[in-house]
Short mmCIF file of C-alpha atoms in Angstrom, two decimals:
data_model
loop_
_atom_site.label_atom_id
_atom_site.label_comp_id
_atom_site.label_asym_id
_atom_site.label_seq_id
_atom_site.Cartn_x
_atom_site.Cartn_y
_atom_site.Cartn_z
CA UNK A 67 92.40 84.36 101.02
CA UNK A 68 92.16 86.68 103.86
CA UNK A 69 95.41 88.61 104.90
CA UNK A 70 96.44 86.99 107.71
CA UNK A 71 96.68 83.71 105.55
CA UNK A 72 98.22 85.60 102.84
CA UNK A 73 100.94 86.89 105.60
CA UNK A 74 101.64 83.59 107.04
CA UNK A 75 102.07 82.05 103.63
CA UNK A 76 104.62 84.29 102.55
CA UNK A 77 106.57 84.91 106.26
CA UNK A 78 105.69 81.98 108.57
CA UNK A 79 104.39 82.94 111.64
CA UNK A 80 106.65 85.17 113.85
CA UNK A 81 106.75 86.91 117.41
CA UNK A 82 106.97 90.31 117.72
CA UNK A 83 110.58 91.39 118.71
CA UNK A 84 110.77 92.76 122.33
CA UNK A 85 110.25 96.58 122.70
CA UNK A 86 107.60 97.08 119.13
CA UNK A 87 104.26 97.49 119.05
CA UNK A 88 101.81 94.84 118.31
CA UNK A 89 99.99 96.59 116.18
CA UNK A 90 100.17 99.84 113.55
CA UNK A 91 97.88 101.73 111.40
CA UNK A 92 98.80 102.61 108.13
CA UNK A 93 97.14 105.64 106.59
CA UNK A 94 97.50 105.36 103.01
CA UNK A 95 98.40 108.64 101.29
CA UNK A 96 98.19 107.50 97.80
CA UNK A 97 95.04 108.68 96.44
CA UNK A 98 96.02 112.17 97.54
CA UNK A 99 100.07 112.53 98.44
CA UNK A 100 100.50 109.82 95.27
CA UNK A 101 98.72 111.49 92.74
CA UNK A 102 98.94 114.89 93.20
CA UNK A 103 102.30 115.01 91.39
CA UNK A 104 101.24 113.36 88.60
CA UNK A 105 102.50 114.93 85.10
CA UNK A 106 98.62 113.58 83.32
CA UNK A 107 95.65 114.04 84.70
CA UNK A 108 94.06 110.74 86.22
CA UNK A 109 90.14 110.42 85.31
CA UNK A 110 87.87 110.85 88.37
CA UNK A 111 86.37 107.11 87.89
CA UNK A 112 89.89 105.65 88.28
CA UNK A 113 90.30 107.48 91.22
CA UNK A 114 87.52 106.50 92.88
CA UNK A 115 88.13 102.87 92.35
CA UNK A 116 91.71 103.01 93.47
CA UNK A 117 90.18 103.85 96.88
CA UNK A 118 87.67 101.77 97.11
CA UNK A 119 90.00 98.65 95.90
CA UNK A 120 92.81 100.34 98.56
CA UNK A 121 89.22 100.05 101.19
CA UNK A 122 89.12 96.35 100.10
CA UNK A 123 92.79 95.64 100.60
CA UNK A 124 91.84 96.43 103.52
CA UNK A 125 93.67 100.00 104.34
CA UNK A 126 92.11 101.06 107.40
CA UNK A 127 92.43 104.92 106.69
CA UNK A 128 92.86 106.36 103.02
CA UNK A 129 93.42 110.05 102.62
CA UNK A 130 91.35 110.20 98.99
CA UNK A 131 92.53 114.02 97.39
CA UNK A 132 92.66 117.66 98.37
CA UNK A 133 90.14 120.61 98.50
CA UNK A 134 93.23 122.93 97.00
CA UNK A 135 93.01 125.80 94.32
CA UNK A 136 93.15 123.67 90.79
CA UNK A 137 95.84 126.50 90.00
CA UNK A 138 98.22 125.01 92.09
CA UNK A 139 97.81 120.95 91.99
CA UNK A 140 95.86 120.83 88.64
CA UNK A 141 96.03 116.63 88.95
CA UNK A 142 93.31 117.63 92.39
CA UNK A 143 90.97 119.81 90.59
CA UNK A 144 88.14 117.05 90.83
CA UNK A 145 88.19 116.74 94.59
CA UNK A 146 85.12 117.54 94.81
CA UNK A 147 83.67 115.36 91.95
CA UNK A 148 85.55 112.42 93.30
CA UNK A 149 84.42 112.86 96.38
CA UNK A 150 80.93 112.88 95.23
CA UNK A 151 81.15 110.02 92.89
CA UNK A 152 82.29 107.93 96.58
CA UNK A 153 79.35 108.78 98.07
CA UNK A 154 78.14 108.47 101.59
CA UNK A 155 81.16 106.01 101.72
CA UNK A 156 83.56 109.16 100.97
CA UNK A 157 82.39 111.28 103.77
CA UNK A 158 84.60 109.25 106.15
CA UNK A 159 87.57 109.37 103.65
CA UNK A 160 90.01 112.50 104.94
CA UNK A 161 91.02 115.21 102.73
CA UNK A 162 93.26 117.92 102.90
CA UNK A 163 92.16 121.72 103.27
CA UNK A 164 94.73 124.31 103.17
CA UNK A 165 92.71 126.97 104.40
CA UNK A 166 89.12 127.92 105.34
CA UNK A 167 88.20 128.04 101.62
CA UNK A 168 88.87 124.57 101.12
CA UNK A 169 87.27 123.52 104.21
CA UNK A 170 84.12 125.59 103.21
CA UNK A 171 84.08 122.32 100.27
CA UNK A 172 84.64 119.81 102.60
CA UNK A 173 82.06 120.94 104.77
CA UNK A 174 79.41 121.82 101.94
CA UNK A 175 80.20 117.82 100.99
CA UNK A 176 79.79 116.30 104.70
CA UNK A 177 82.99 115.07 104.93
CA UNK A 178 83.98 114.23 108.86
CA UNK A 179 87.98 114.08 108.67
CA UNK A 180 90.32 117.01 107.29
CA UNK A 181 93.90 118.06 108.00
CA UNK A 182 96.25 120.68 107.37
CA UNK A 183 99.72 120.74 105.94
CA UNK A 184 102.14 123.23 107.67
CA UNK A 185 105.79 123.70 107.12
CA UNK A 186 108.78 123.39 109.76
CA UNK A 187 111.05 125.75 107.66
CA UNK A 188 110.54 129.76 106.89
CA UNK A 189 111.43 129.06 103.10
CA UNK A 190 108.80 126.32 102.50
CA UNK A 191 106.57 127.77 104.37
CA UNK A 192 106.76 130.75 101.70
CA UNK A 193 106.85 128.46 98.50
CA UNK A 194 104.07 125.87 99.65
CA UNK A 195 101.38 128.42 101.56
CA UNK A 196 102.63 132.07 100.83
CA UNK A 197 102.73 132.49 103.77
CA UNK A 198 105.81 133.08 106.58
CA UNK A 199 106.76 130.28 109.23
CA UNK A 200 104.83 132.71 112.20
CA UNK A 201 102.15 133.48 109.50
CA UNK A 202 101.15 129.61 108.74
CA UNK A 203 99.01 128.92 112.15
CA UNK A 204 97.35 132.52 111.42
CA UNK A 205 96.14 130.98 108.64
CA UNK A 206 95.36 127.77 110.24
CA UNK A 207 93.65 128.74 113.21
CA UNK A 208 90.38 129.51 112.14
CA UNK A 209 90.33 126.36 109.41
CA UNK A 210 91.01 124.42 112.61
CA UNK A 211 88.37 125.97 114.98
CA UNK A 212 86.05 125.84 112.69
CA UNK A 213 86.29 122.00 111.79
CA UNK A 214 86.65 121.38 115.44
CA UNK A 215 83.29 123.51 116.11
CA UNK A 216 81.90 121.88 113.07
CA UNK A 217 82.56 118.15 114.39
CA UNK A 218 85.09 117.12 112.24
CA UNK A 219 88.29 115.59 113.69
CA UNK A 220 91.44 117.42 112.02
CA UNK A 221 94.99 115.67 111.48
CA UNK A 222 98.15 118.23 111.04
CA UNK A 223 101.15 117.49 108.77
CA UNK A 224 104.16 119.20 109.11
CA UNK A 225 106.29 119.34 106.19
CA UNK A 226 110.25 119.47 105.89
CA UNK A 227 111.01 117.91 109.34
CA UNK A 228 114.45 116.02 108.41
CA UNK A 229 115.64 118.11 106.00
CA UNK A 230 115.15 120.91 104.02
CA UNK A 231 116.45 121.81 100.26
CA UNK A 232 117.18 125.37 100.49
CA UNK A 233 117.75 125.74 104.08
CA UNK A 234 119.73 122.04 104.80
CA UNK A 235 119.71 121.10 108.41
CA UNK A 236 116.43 121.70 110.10
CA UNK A 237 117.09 122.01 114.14
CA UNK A 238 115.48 119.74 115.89
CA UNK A 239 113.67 122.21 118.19
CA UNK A 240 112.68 124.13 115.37
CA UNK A 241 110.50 121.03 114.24
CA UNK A 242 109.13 120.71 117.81
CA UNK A 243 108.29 124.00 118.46
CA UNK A 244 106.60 124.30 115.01
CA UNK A 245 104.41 120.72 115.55
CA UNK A 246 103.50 121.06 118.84
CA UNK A 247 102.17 124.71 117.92
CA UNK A 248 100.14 123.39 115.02
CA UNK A 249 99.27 120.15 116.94
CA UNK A 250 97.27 122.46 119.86
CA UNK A 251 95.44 124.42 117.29
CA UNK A 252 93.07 121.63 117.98
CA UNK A 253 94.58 118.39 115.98
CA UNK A 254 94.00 115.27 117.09
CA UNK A 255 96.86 113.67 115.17
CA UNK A 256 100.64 115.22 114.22
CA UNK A 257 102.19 113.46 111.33
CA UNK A 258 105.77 114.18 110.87
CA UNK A 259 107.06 113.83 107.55
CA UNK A 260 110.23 113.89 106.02
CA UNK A 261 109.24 115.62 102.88
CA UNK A 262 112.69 115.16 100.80
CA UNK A 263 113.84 111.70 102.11
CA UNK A 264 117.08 113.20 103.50
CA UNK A 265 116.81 111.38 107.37
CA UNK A 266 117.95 108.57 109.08
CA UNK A 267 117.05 106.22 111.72
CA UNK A 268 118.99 108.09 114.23
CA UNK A 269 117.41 111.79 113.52
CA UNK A 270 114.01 109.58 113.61
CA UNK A 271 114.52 108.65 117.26
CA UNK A 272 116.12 112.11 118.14
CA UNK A 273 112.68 113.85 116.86
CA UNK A 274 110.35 111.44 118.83
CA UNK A 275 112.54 111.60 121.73
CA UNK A 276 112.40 115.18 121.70
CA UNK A 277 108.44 115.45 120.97
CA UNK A 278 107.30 112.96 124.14
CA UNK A 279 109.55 115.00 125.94
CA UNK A 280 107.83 118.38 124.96
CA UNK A 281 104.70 115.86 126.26
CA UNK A 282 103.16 114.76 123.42
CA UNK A 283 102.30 111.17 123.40
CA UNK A 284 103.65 108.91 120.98
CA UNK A 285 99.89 107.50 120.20
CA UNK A 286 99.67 111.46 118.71
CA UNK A 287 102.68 111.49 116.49
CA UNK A 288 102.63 109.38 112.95
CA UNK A 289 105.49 109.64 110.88
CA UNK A 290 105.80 110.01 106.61
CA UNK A 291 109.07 109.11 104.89
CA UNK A 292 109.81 109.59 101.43
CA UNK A 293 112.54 107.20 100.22
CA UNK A 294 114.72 109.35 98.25
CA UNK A 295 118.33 107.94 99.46
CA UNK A 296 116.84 104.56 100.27
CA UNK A 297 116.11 105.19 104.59
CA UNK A 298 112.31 104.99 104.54
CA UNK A 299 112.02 101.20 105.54
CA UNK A 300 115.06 101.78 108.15
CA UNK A 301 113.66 104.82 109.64
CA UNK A 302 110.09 103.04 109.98
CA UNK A 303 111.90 100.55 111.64
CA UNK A 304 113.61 103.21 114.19
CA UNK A 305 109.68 104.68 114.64
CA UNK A 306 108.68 101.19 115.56
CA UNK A 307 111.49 101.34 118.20
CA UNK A 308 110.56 104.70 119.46
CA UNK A 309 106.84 103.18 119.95
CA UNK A 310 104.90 104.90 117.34
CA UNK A 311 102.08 102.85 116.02
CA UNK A 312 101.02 105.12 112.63
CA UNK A 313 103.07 105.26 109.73
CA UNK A 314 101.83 107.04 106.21
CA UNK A 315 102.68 104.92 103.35
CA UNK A 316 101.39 105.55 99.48
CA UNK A 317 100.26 102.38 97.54
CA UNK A 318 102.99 101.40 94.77
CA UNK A 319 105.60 103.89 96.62
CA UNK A 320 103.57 107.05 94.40
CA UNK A 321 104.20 110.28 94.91
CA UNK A 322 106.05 113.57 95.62
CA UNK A 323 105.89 117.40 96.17
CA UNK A 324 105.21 119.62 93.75
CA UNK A 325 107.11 122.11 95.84
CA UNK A 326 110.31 120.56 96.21
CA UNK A 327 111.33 118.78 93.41
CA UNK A 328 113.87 116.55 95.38
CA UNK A 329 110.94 115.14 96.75
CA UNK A 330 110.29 111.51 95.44
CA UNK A 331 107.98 108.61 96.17
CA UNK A 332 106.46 108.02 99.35
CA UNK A 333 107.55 105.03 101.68
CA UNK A 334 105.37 102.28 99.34
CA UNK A 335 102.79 101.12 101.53
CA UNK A 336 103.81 96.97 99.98
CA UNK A 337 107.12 97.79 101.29
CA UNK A 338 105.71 98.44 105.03
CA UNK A 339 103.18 95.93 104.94
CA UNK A 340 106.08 93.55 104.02
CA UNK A 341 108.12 94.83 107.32
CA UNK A 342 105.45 94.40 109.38
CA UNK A 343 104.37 91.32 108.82
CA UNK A 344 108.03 89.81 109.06
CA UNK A 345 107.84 91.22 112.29
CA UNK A 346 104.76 89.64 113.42
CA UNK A 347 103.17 93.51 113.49
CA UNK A 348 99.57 93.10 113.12
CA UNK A 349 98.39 95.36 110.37
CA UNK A 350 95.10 94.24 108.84
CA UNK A 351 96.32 94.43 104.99
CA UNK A 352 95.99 91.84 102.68
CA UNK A 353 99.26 92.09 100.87
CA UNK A 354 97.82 90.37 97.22
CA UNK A 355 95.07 92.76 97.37
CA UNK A 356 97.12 95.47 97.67
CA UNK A 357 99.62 94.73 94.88
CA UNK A 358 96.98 93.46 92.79
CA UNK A 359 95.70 97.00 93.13
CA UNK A 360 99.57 98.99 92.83
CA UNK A 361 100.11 96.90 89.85
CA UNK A 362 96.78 97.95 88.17
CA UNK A 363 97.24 101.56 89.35
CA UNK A 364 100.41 101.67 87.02
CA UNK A 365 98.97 100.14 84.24
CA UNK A 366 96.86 103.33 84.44
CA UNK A 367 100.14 105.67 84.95
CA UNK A 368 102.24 103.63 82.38
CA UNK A 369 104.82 102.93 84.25
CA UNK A 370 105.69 100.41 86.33
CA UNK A 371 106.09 100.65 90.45
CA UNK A 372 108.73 102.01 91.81
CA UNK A 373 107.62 99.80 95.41
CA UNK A 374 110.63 96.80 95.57
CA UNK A 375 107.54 94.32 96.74
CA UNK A 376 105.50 95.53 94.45
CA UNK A 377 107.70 94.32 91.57
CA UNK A 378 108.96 91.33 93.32
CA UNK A 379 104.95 89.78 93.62
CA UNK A 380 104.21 91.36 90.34
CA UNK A 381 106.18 88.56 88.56
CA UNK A 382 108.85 90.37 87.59
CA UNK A 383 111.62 89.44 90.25
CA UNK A 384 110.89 85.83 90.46
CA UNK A 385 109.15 84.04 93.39
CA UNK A 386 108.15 85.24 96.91
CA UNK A 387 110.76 84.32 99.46
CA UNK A 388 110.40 84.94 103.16
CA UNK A 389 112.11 87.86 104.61
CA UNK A 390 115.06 86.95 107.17
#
């Protein structure tokens, strides 16, 4: 069953509400930003099917792992097995490199997308890279250059841009001055992310408001929500509104931070594709696939998903009704 019959079996058919896109791209996170916070450590070979069944559901983009010192995310330490064991397949997979070391990896293994994950507060920026807010795109610079020289095309994340557990509040020029810094470093793509799932749909539309107005373009923002209080699938409904058109989302809702521990799962990509598709926003995933592919992921993790959709099709909320 291909996903647009799968969509129109479960929704109807439906025109997109005035004002949203026609069309997103979700970059799936959960190989990499799902995993990494893992307690055990998940064998390579179940990995690298997770991606390639995530490639089948037809995911678009799917960040696979990290080129980071095993020291500090032990659950990446086989980046550069996996990546190997995906083969020429892999090289078009991205993967995070934190610095020019772990670029030096992802060059030696041919890959052709990397980003970079900088903070929008001083005291993250000094737990997650040791390094000081001003320091950070020191660091960065040359990883970006050289990646840029090298032919690769390089996304930048910036971390803590709703919220912030030791500092609170983050000002909203704070986050713009820190992404659009990290963003002309040479990036082709800024995601946003709301590392601690503190915002809301009106701080959502305040931050894009204020980024196209510091001239980026809303076809260079995405946005990454965590769903700690519950907001992810409202504020992804406020980006949709504010017209951008790339949203992260993790497969079963996985993940975290392993440097802020209020940090819980990821906006569960089931969750989005289920908002999308109510709206009539093409998206290109084939929603059984998917949570055919969440629900064996957990079997693996032994536990079940924390993704709403993912435990309402996996049999264990009833029947599929249509949204609305």
């Amino acid at each position: 069953m291909t996903s647009y019959e799968t969509s129109t079996r479960l929704h109807g058919a439906h025109d997109v509400p005035e004002g949203l896109p026609t069309q997103v791209t979700i970059y799936e996170v959960g190989p990499r930003d799902g995993l990494q916070n893992e307690k055990s450590l998940v064998p390579t070979d179940v990995k690298a099917e997770f991606v390639r069944r995530l490639v089948t559901a037809g995911l678009p983009v799917v960040e696979a792992t990290s080129f980071v010192h095993p020291r500090w995310v032990p659950q990446l330490a086989d980046a550069a097995e996996l990546m190997t064991m995906l083969g020429e397949d892999g090289r078009d997979h991205p993967v995070l490199v934190p610095n020019e070391r772990g670029l030096d990896r992802a060059l030696e293994l041919g890959m052709r997308h990397v980003a970079v994950f900088g903070s929008a507060t001083e005291t993250f920026a000094q737990k997650n890279l040791n390094r000081s807010l001003d320091e950070q795109f020191a660091m960065f610079e040359p990883t970006v250059r050289r990646a840029r020289e090298a032919g690769l095309d390089v996304r930048a994340y910036v971390s803590m841009c709703f919220g912030d557990p030791w500092e609170g509040a983050v000002p909203v020029q704070q986050v713009v001055d820190v992404g659009t810094r990290l963003f002309d470093l040479g990036a082709s793509q800024l995601s946003l992310g709301d590392t601690i799932g503190v915002g809301t749909a009106n701080q959502v539309t305040a931050l894009v408001t204020a980024f196209t107005d510091a001239g980026m373009t809303t076809d260079q923002l995405a946005l990454h929500f965590h769903d700690t209080y519950g907001q992810a699938l409202a504020n992804a409904y406020a980006g949709l509104q504010a017209g951008i058109t790339t949203y992260d989302a993790s497969a079963g809702g996985l993940g975290g931070c392993p440097y802020a521990k209020s940090a819980t799962g990821n906006l569960a990509t089931e969750d989005l594709v289920w908002l999308l598709t109510g709206l009539g926003i093409e998206h290109g995933v084939d929603l059984e696939q998917l949570v055919a592919t969440s629900t064996w992921m957990a079997g693996h993790l032994g536990r079940p998903s924390p993704s709403a959709v993912v435990r309402a099709l996996g049999g264990t909320a009833g029947p599929a009704q249509s949204p609305g």
